[in-house]
Amino acid sequence: MGPAIGLFLIIALIFIALAIVLSFVPLGLWISALAAGVKVGIFNLIGMRLRRVPPHKIVNPMIKAVKAGLDVVVDQLEAHYLAGGNVDRVINALIAAQRAEIPLTFERAAAIDLAGRNVLEAVQMSVNPKVIETPIVAAVAQDGIEVKAKARVTVRANIDRLVGGAGEETIIARVGEGIVTTVGSAESHKAVLENPDLISRTVLNKGLDSGTAFEILSIDIADVDVGRNIGAQLQTEQAEADKRIAQARAEERRAMAVAKEQEMKAMVQEMRAKVVEAEAEVPKALAEALRQGKLGVMDYYNMKNVMADTQMRDSISKMGQKGENVDKQNEE
């Protein structure tokens, strides 16, 4: 009974150890690689486990690469994975490039992938060009009329310039700048509407794809339309501004005139006060002259008679003026 239990425990321990080894060593993956003709040792798979590299992310792309006839080794794939790259996408891009007869090495594909670009999409774009549609670009011709244009840019990825080359935003910005320049140099907006290909030819000849990750194949004007009359609007705004300036200056002159009028009224009042003050001195002077004997009583009465006669004449003249005014009103 004792030896049987001991044998059973030994067999159980063997199975447990085998299960632990099989869970740590991807034996099934090793068999698949061996069947596909991929030379990867069991100790390499164990080393991947120790380096915290999932073996299936290396072995499966390696199997595809060997079946496609690519010249890559396991160490390259593992190094690219440890650098943070997408191994499966790089291998798919290399296979697509090989089928399309596009020269692309593993080092170049890995560099493009590590640069943050989708290398598989770039290879696909090299085979099948992509159409980039720009937003509506507004430009003003020399006659002051606004022209709105939309362009479709057909581009093909340039594998050699993917690392360090500008993206789609730069292409859109350059095409928009070219549209603005072309429309702005046109003497009339009618010339642009009659020949929209003038924009595409001019923009295409500027070499807008330099320094970018793309090669521009064609630029087609998808839509062109007339916008606002910018020239007339600017002239209207300028006239309105001139009118406001003239009104402000006129208001300034009116305010100065009102101030001058008030100043003159104040001066008149001041002069009247001086006259009243001077008239108040007359009785004093007369009294002083009478005391000193410089003026006689008869002289004084003669002066009073002259003054009374003058007042009477003034009253008669004012009554005559009032009568004339009444006659004129009655005639009217």
mmCIF file of C-alpha atoms in Angstrom:
data_model
loop_
_atom_site.group_PDB
_atom_site.id
_atom_site.type_symbol
_atom_site.label_atom_id
_atom_site.label_comp_id
_atom_site.label_asym_id
_atom_site.label_seq_id
_atom_site.Cartn_x
_atom_site.Cartn_y
_atom_site.Cartn_z
ATOM 1 C CA MET A 1 0.000 0.000 0.000
ATOM 2 C CA GLY A 2 2.847 2.321 0.884
ATOM 3 C CA PRO A 3 4.849 1.804 -2.401
ATOM 4 C CA ALA A 4 1.700 2.343 -4.500
ATOM 5 C CA ILE A 5 0.964 5.667 -2.808
ATOM 6 C CA GLY A 6 4.572 6.736 -3.290
ATOM 7 C CA LEU A 7 4.433 5.863 -7.007
ATOM 8 C CA PHE A 8 1.171 7.764 -7.379
ATOM 9 C CA LEU A 9 2.667 10.855 -5.744
ATOM 10 C CA ILE A 10 5.702 10.682 -8.022
ATOM 11 C CA ILE A 11 3.496 10.462 -11.124
ATOM 12 C CA ALA A 12 1.364 13.376 -9.854
ATOM 13 C CA LEU A 13 4.467 15.484 -9.244
ATOM 14 C CA ILE A 14 5.712 14.682 -12.739
ATOM 15 C CA PHE A 15 2.406 15.785 -14.274
ATOM 16 C CA ILE A 16 2.397 18.985 -12.188
ATOM 17 C CA ALA A 17 5.982 19.784 -13.215
ATOM 18 C CA LEU A 18 5.159 19.042 -16.862
ATOM 19 C CA ALA A 19 2.105 21.360 -16.691
ATOM 20 C CA ILE A 20 4.230 24.141 -15.223
ATOM 21 C CA VAL A 21 6.879 23.674 -17.915
ATOM 22 C CA LEU A 22 4.264 23.616 -20.700
ATOM 23 C CA SER A 23 2.624 26.776 -19.321
ATOM 24 C CA PHE A 24 5.976 28.543 -19.303
ATOM 25 C CA VAL A 25 7.343 27.051 -22.530
ATOM 26 C CA PRO A 26 5.045 27.596 -25.583
ATOM 27 C CA LEU A 27 5.500 24.089 -26.889
ATOM 28 C CA GLY A 28 2.575 24.354 -29.296
ATOM 29 C CA LEU A 29 4.005 27.539 -30.798
ATOM 30 C CA TRP A 30 7.411 25.897 -31.163
ATOM 31 C CA ILE A 31 5.826 22.967 -33.005
ATOM 32 C CA SER A 32 3.960 25.366 -35.335
ATOM 33 C CA ALA A 33 7.188 27.254 -36.107
ATOM 34 C CA LEU A 34 9.037 23.999 -36.705
ATOM 35 C CA ALA A 35 6.320 22.812 -39.075
ATOM 36 C CA ALA A 36 6.482 26.120 -40.992
ATOM 37 C CA GLY A 37 10.241 25.898 -41.384
ATOM 38 C CA VAL A 38 11.046 28.732 -38.975
ATOM 39 C CA LYS A 39 14.270 28.107 -37.151
ATOM 40 C CA VAL A 40 13.529 29.119 -33.593
ATOM 41 C CA GLY A 41 14.785 27.077 -30.654
ATOM 42 C CA ILE A 42 12.866 26.154 -27.561
ATOM 43 C CA PHE A 43 15.426 28.039 -25.501
ATOM 44 C CA ASN A 44 14.803 31.169 -27.612
ATOM 45 C CA LEU A 45 11.128 30.940 -26.698
ATOM 46 C CA ILE A 46 12.018 30.549 -23.025
ATOM 47 C CA GLY A 47 14.328 33.572 -23.344
ATOM 48 C CA MET A 48 11.448 35.600 -24.799
ATOM 49 C CA ARG A 49 9.381 34.695 -21.749
ATOM 50 C CA LEU A 50 12.195 35.833 -19.496
ATOM 51 C CA ARG A 51 12.541 39.106 -21.446
ATOM 52 C CA ARG A 52 8.752 39.602 -21.146
ATOM 53 C CA VAL A 53 8.212 39.362 -24.884
ATOM 54 C CA PRO A 54 5.047 37.449 -25.881
ATOM 55 C CA PRO A 55 6.405 34.669 -28.117
ATOM 56 C CA HIS A 56 3.298 34.620 -30.347
ATOM 57 C CA LYS A 57 3.874 38.265 -31.320
ATOM 58 C CA ILE A 58 7.261 37.291 -32.687
ATOM 59 C CA VAL A 59 6.751 33.760 -33.996
ATOM 60 C CA ASN A 60 3.503 34.356 -35.899
ATOM 61 C CA PRO A 61 4.870 37.351 -37.898
ATOM 62 C CA MET A 62 8.068 35.347 -38.451
ATOM 63 C CA ILE A 63 6.058 32.502 -39.945
ATOM 64 C CA LYS A 64 4.348 34.955 -42.341
ATOM 65 C CA ALA A 65 7.709 36.447 -43.294
ATOM 66 C CA VAL A 66 9.277 33.052 -44.019
ATOM 67 C CA LYS A 67 6.295 31.937 -46.072
ATOM 68 C CA ALA A 68 6.464 35.201 -48.043
ATOM 69 C CA GLY A 69 10.179 34.757 -48.671
ATOM 70 C CA LEU A 70 11.354 37.735 -46.627
ATOM 71 C CA ASP A 71 14.908 37.812 -45.305
ATOM 72 C CA VAL A 72 14.376 38.606 -41.619
ATOM 73 C CA VAL A 73 15.568 37.008 -38.409
ATOM 74 C CA VAL A 74 13.931 36.541 -35.027
ATOM 75 C CA ASP A 75 16.348 38.918 -33.287
ATOM 76 C CA GLN A 76 15.278 41.805 -35.565
ATOM 77 C CA LEU A 77 11.624 41.244 -34.777
ATOM 78 C CA GLU A 78 12.258 40.945 -31.068
ATOM 79 C CA ALA A 79 14.398 44.109 -31.023
ATOM 80 C CA HIS A 80 11.688 46.022 -32.866
ATOM 81 C CA TYR A 81 9.056 44.853 -30.371
ATOM 82 C CA LEU A 82 11.226 45.856 -27.405
ATOM 83 C CA ALA A 83 11.665 49.305 -29.021
ATOM 84 C CA GLY A 84 7.877 49.755 -28.955
ATOM 85 C CA GLY A 85 7.100 48.923 -32.574
ATOM 86 C CA ASN A 86 4.297 46.935 -34.150
ATOM 87 C CA VAL A 87 5.972 43.816 -35.531
ATOM 88 C CA ASP A 88 2.917 42.397 -37.271
ATOM 89 C CA ARG A 89 2.233 45.659 -39.143
ATOM 90 C CA VAL A 90 5.843 45.940 -40.290
ATOM 91 C CA ILE A 91 5.819 42.379 -41.663
ATOM 92 C CA ASN A 92 2.508 43.003 -43.454
ATOM 93 C CA ALA A 93 3.943 46.180 -44.974
ATOM 94 C CA LEU A 94 7.059 44.332 -46.157
ATOM 95 C CA ILE A 95 4.939 41.605 -47.754
ATOM 96 C CA ALA A 96 2.719 44.219 -49.490
ATOM 97 C CA ALA A 97 5.789 46.107 -50.721
ATOM 98 C CA GLN A 98 7.337 42.924 -52.057
ATOM 99 C CA ARG A 99 4.178 42.023 -53.955
ATOM 100 C CA ALA A 100 3.963 45.553 -55.403
ATOM 101 C CA GLU A 101 7.697 45.550 -56.244
ATOM 102 C CA ILE A 102 8.341 48.559 -54.035
ATOM 103 C CA PRO A 103 11.881 48.631 -52.611
ATOM 104 C CA LEU A 104 11.509 48.565 -48.835
ATOM 105 C CA THR A 105 13.933 47.105 -46.326
ATOM 106 C CA PHE A 106 13.135 45.955 -42.813
ATOM 107 C CA GLU A 107 15.270 48.726 -41.309
ATOM 108 C CA ARG A 108 13.394 51.389 -43.275
ATOM 109 C CA ALA A 109 9.986 49.905 -42.396
ATOM 110 C CA ALA A 110 10.937 49.634 -38.725
ATOM 111 C CA ALA A 111 12.146 53.259 -38.693
ATOM 112 C CA ILE A 112 8.881 54.450 -40.273
ATOM 113 C CA ASP A 113 6.871 52.457 -37.732
ATOM 114 C CA LEU A 114 8.870 53.782 -34.782
ATOM 115 C CA ALA A 115 8.442 57.325 -36.130
ATOM 116 C CA GLY A 116 4.728 56.988 -35.479
ATOM 117 C CA ARG A 117 3.537 56.535 -39.066
ATOM 118 C CA ASN A 118 1.464 53.656 -40.338
ATOM 119 C CA VAL A 119 3.920 51.927 -42.649
ATOM 120 C CA LEU A 120 1.294 49.503 -43.985
ATOM 121 C CA GLU A 121 -1.018 52.389 -44.898
ATOM 122 C CA ALA A 122 1.925 54.152 -46.573
ATOM 123 C CA VAL A 123 2.639 51.105 -48.751
ATOM 124 C CA GLN A 124 -1.046 50.803 -49.614
ATOM 125 C CA MET A 125 -1.121 54.521 -50.505
ATOM 126 C CA SER A 126 1.880 53.999 -52.773
ATOM 127 C CA VAL A 127 -0.103 51.400 -54.696
ATOM 128 C CA ASN A 128 -3.499 53.097 -54.454
ATOM 129 C CA PRO A 129 -3.153 56.950 -54.368
ATOM 130 C CA LYS A 130 -5.241 58.865 -51.864
ATOM 131 C CA VAL A 131 -7.494 61.848 -52.596
ATOM 132 C CA ILE A 132 -7.284 64.729 -50.107
ATOM 133 C CA GLU A 133 -10.130 67.237 -50.229
ATOM 134 C CA THR A 134 -9.328 70.741 -49.091
ATOM 135 C CA PRO A 135 -11.843 72.949 -47.271
ATOM 136 C CA ILE A 136 -13.400 75.895 -49.088
ATOM 137 C CA VAL A 137 -10.669 78.478 -49.696
ATOM 138 C CA ALA A 138 -11.779 82.116 -50.105
ATOM 139 C CA ALA A 139 -9.586 84.506 -52.111
ATOM 140 C CA VAL A 140 -10.095 87.980 -53.592
ATOM 141 C CA ALA A 141 -9.285 88.863 -57.203
ATOM 142 C CA GLN A 142 -7.865 92.248 -58.203
ATOM 143 C CA ASP A 143 -11.341 93.560 -59.089
ATOM 144 C CA GLY A 144 -12.413 93.110 -55.451
ATOM 145 C CA ILE A 145 -14.722 90.103 -55.980
ATOM 146 C CA GLU A 146 -14.326 87.145 -53.625
ATOM 147 C CA VAL A 147 -13.897 83.687 -55.191
ATOM 148 C CA LYS A 148 -14.473 80.494 -53.184
ATOM 149 C CA ALA A 149 -12.761 77.324 -54.424
ATOM 150 C CA LYS A 150 -12.476 73.724 -53.254
ATOM 151 C CA ALA A 151 -9.770 71.395 -54.555
ATOM 152 C CA ARG A 152 -9.148 67.643 -54.570
ATOM 153 C CA VAL A 153 -5.476 66.686 -54.325
ATOM 154 C CA THR A 154 -4.430 63.211 -55.446
ATOM 155 C CA VAL A 155 -1.283 62.148 -53.592
ATOM 156 C CA ARG A 156 0.888 59.073 -53.420
ATOM 157 C CA ALA A 157 3.028 58.185 -50.415
ATOM 158 C CA ASN A 158 6.759 58.649 -50.842
ATOM 159 C CA ILE A 159 8.421 55.868 -48.856
ATOM 160 C CA ASP A 160 11.811 57.590 -48.807
ATOM 161 C CA ARG A 161 10.383 60.769 -47.244
ATOM 162 C CA LEU A 162 8.053 59.214 -44.687
ATOM 163 C CA VAL A 163 10.621 59.758 -41.929
ATOM 164 C CA GLY A 164 10.869 63.504 -41.361
ATOM 165 C CA GLY A 165 8.373 64.453 -44.080
ATOM 166 C CA ALA A 166 5.370 66.707 -43.483
ATOM 167 C CA GLY A 167 1.849 65.271 -43.420
ATOM 168 C CA GLU A 168 -1.518 65.948 -45.022
ATOM 169 C CA GLU A 169 -2.054 69.201 -43.084
ATOM 170 C CA THR A 170 0.968 70.729 -44.824
ATOM 171 C CA ILE A 171 -0.329 69.666 -48.247
ATOM 172 C CA ILE A 172 -3.735 71.235 -47.530
ATOM 173 C CA ALA A 173 -2.129 74.451 -46.260
ATOM 174 C CA ARG A 174 0.151 74.764 -49.291
ATOM 175 C CA VAL A 175 -2.654 74.110 -51.752
ATOM 176 C CA GLY A 176 -4.800 76.722 -49.993
ATOM 177 C CA GLU A 177 -1.947 79.214 -50.190
ATOM 178 C CA GLY A 178 -1.516 78.469 -53.892
ATOM 179 C CA ILE A 179 -5.241 79.039 -54.547
ATOM 180 C CA VAL A 180 -5.155 82.381 -52.721
ATOM 181 C CA THR A 181 -2.057 83.474 -54.653
ATOM 182 C CA THR A 182 -3.480 82.450 -58.031
ATOM 183 C CA VAL A 183 -6.867 84.102 -57.497
ATOM 184 C CA GLY A 184 -5.238 87.202 -56.027
ATOM 185 C CA SER A 185 -3.019 87.643 -59.097
ATOM 186 C CA ALA A 186 -5.981 87.387 -61.488
ATOM 187 C CA GLU A 187 -7.174 90.747 -62.861
ATOM 188 C CA SER A 188 -10.831 89.693 -62.770
ATOM 189 C CA HIS A 189 -12.824 86.997 -61.026
ATOM 190 C CA LYS A 190 -14.389 86.161 -64.392
ATOM 191 C CA ALA A 191 -11.045 84.863 -65.629
ATOM 192 C CA VAL A 192 -10.940 82.398 -62.718
ATOM 193 C CA LEU A 193 -14.531 81.279 -63.293
ATOM 194 C CA GLU A 194 -13.933 80.782 -67.019
ATOM 195 C CA ASN A 195 -10.702 78.791 -66.529
ATOM 196 C CA PRO A 196 -10.684 76.933 -63.179
ATOM 197 C CA ASP A 197 -7.800 74.801 -64.464
ATOM 198 C CA LEU A 198 -5.690 77.957 -64.256
ATOM 199 C CA ILE A 199 -5.635 77.452 -60.498
ATOM 200 C CA SER A 200 -4.700 73.777 -60.695
ATOM 201 C CA ARG A 201 -1.920 74.371 -63.242
ATOM 202 C CA THR A 202 -0.415 77.234 -61.297
ATOM 203 C CA VAL A 203 -0.573 75.423 -57.970
ATOM 204 C CA LEU A 204 0.778 72.170 -59.400
ATOM 205 C CA ASN A 205 3.793 73.944 -60.894
ATOM 206 C CA LYS A 206 4.808 75.352 -57.506
ATOM 207 C CA GLY A 207 6.244 72.020 -56.299
ATOM 208 C CA LEU A 208 4.112 71.909 -53.171
ATOM 209 C CA ASP A 209 5.141 68.343 -52.297
ATOM 210 C CA SER A 210 8.746 69.246 -51.499
ATOM 211 C CA GLY A 211 9.628 68.300 -47.947
ATOM 212 C CA THR A 212 6.467 66.273 -47.474
ATOM 213 C CA ALA A 213 5.844 62.545 -47.209
ATOM 214 C CA PHE A 214 3.735 62.582 -50.370
ATOM 215 C CA GLU A 215 4.048 63.024 -54.094
ATOM 216 C CA ILE A 216 1.288 65.141 -55.648
ATOM 217 C CA LEU A 217 -0.096 63.507 -58.773
ATOM 218 C CA SER A 218 -2.838 66.005 -59.642
ATOM 219 C CA ILE A 219 -4.792 68.952 -58.282
ATOM 220 C CA ASP A 220 -8.378 69.247 -59.480
ATOM 221 C CA ILE A 221 -10.729 72.129 -58.715
ATOM 222 C CA ALA A 222 -13.913 70.481 -57.480
ATOM 223 C CA ASP A 223 -15.982 73.617 -56.989
ATOM 224 C CA VAL A 224 -15.590 77.343 -57.630
ATOM 225 C CA ASP A 225 -18.131 80.021 -56.758
ATOM 226 C CA VAL A 226 -18.453 83.794 -56.432
ATOM 227 C CA GLY A 227 -18.571 85.250 -52.935
ATOM 228 C CA ARG A 228 -18.928 88.787 -51.633
ATOM 229 C CA ASN A 229 -17.896 92.024 -53.326
ATOM 230 C CA ILE A 230 -15.072 92.753 -50.945
ATOM 231 C CA GLY A 231 -13.918 95.855 -52.839
ATOM 232 C CA ALA A 232 -17.320 97.538 -52.678
ATOM 233 C CA GLN A 233 -17.726 96.548 -49.046
ATOM 234 C CA LEU A 234 -14.363 98.068 -48.152
ATOM 235 C CA GLN A 235 -15.227 101.270 -50.010
ATOM 236 C CA THR A 236 -18.572 101.455 -48.203
ATOM 237 C CA GLU A 237 -16.908 100.968 -44.843
ATOM 238 C CA GLN A 238 -14.302 103.602 -45.720
ATOM 239 C CA ALA A 239 -17.025 106.084 -46.746
ATOM 240 C CA GLU A 240 -18.905 105.401 -43.522
ATOM 241 C CA ALA A 241 -15.722 105.973 -41.536
ATOM 242 C CA ASP A 242 -15.068 109.252 -43.417
ATOM 243 C CA LYS A 243 -18.665 110.351 -42.699
ATOM 244 C CA ARG A 244 -18.252 109.687 -38.992
ATOM 245 C CA ILE A 245 -14.984 111.630 -38.968
ATOM 246 C CA ALA A 246 -16.624 114.582 -40.764
ATOM 247 C CA GLN A 247 -19.559 114.502 -38.315
ATOM 248 C CA ALA A 248 -17.168 114.475 -35.382
ATOM 249 C CA ARG A 249 -15.278 117.467 -36.775
ATOM 250 C CA ALA A 250 -18.536 119.348 -37.472
ATOM 251 C CA GLU A 251 -19.702 118.628 -33.929
ATOM 252 C CA GLU A 252 -16.383 119.922 -32.644
ATOM 253 C CA ARG A 253 -16.783 123.173 -34.644
ATOM 254 C CA ARG A 254 -20.404 123.555 -33.429
ATOM 255 C CA ALA A 255 -19.328 123.121 -29.828
ATOM 256 C CA MET A 256 -16.593 125.714 -30.318
ATOM 257 C CA ALA A 257 -19.138 128.144 -31.861
ATOM 258 C CA VAL A 258 -21.532 127.647 -28.945
ATOM 259 C CA ALA A 259 -18.712 128.237 -26.513
ATOM 260 C CA LYS A 260 -17.690 131.382 -28.388
ATOM 261 C CA GLU A 261 -21.306 132.623 -28.335
ATOM 262 C CA GLN A 262 -21.544 132.118 -24.603
ATOM 263 C CA GLU A 263 -18.244 133.890 -24.188
ATOM 264 C CA MET A 264 -19.476 136.878 -26.213
ATOM 265 C CA LYS A 265 -22.703 137.026 -24.176
ATOM 266 C CA ALA A 266 -20.636 137.100 -21.022
ATOM 267 C CA MET A 267 -18.545 139.922 -22.442
ATOM 268 C CA VAL A 268 -21.720 141.905 -23.333
ATOM 269 C CA GLN A 269 -23.005 141.516 -19.806
ATOM 270 C CA GLU A 270 -19.654 142.626 -18.511
ATOM 271 C CA MET A 271 -19.727 145.715 -20.745
ATOM 272 C CA ARG A 272 -23.272 146.548 -19.627
ATOM 273 C CA ALA A 273 -22.176 146.298 -16.039
ATOM 274 C CA LYS A 274 -19.371 148.718 -16.768
ATOM 275 C CA VAL A 275 -21.851 151.104 -18.480
ATOM 276 C CA VAL A 276 -24.191 150.966 -15.479
ATOM 277 C CA GLU A 277 -21.243 151.558 -13.224
ATOM 278 C CA ALA A 278 -20.196 154.547 -15.329
ATOM 279 C CA GLU A 279 -23.744 155.946 -15.385
ATOM 280 C CA ALA A 280 -23.858 155.711 -11.589
ATOM 281 C CA GLU A 281 -20.898 158.058 -11.447
ATOM 282 C CA VAL A 282 -22.737 160.821 -13.383
ATOM 283 C CA PRO A 283 -24.978 162.016 -10.500
ATOM 284 C CA LYS A 284 -21.976 162.010 -8.226
ATOM 285 C CA ALA A 285 -20.031 164.116 -10.677
ATOM 286 C CA LEU A 286 -22.934 166.559 -11.080
ATOM 287 C CA ALA A 287 -23.318 166.928 -7.349
ATOM 288 C CA GLU A 288 -19.618 167.531 -6.980
ATOM 289 C CA ALA A 289 -19.677 170.092 -9.789
ATOM 290 C CA LEU A 290 -22.593 171.956 -8.132
ATOM 291 C CA ARG A 291 -20.800 172.044 -4.775
ATOM 292 C CA GLN A 292 -17.620 173.353 -6.327
ATOM 293 C CA GLY A 293 -19.487 175.936 -8.391
ATOM 294 C CA LYS A 294 -18.347 174.540 -11.704
ATOM 295 C CA LEU A 295 -21.960 173.967 -12.780
ATOM 296 C CA GLY A 296 -24.770 176.482 -12.346
ATOM 297 C CA VAL A 297 -28.375 175.781 -11.544
ATOM 298 C CA MET A 298 -29.537 177.004 -14.913
ATOM 299 C CA ASP A 299 -26.993 174.820 -16.630
ATOM 300 C CA TYR A 300 -28.318 171.854 -14.719
ATOM 301 C CA TYR A 301 -31.933 172.614 -15.706
ATOM 302 C CA ASN A 302 -30.924 173.086 -19.334
ATOM 303 C CA MET A 303 -29.265 169.693 -19.294
ATOM 304 C CA LYS A 304 -32.387 168.141 -17.774
ATOM 305 C CA ASN A 305 -34.512 169.738 -20.506
ATOM 306 C CA VAL A 306 -32.225 168.336 -23.186
ATOM 307 C CA MET A 307 -32.426 164.892 -21.633
ATOM 308 C CA ALA A 308 -36.243 165.073 -21.397
ATOM 309 C CA ASP A 309 -36.448 166.253 -24.994
ATOM 310 C CA THR A 310 -34.203 163.353 -26.064
ATOM 311 C CA GLN A 311 -36.371 160.806 -24.214
ATOM 312 C CA MET A 312 -39.489 162.281 -25.812
ATOM 313 C CA ARG A 313 -37.977 162.000 -29.267
ATOM 314 C CA ASP A 314 -37.026 158.361 -28.540
ATOM 315 C CA SER A 315 -40.553 157.574 -27.375
ATOM 316 C CA ILE A 316 -42.107 159.172 -30.464
ATOM 317 C CA SER A 317 -39.747 157.261 -32.776
ATOM 318 C CA LYS A 318 -40.542 153.950 -31.055
ATOM 319 C CA MET A 319 -44.293 154.622 -31.333
ATOM 320 C CA GLY A 320 -43.866 155.300 -35.071
ATOM 321 C CA GLN A 321 -41.982 152.017 -35.521
ATOM 322 C CA LYS A 322 -44.718 150.105 -33.677
ATOM 323 C CA GLY A 323 -47.378 151.712 -35.915
ATOM 324 C CA GLU A 324 -45.512 150.711 -39.052
ATOM 325 C CA ASN A 325 -45.203 147.131 -37.782
ATOM 326 C CA VAL A 326 -48.952 147.007 -37.060
ATOM 327 C CA ASP A 327 -49.787 148.327 -40.551
ATOM 328 C CA LYS A 328 -47.542 145.707 -42.117
ATOM 329 C CA GLN A 329 -49.194 142.937 -40.127
ATOM 330 C CA ASN A 330 -52.655 144.186 -41.141
ATOM 331 C CA GLU A 331 -51.596 144.261 -44.796
ATOM 332 C CA GLU A 332 -50.319 140.688 -44.545
#
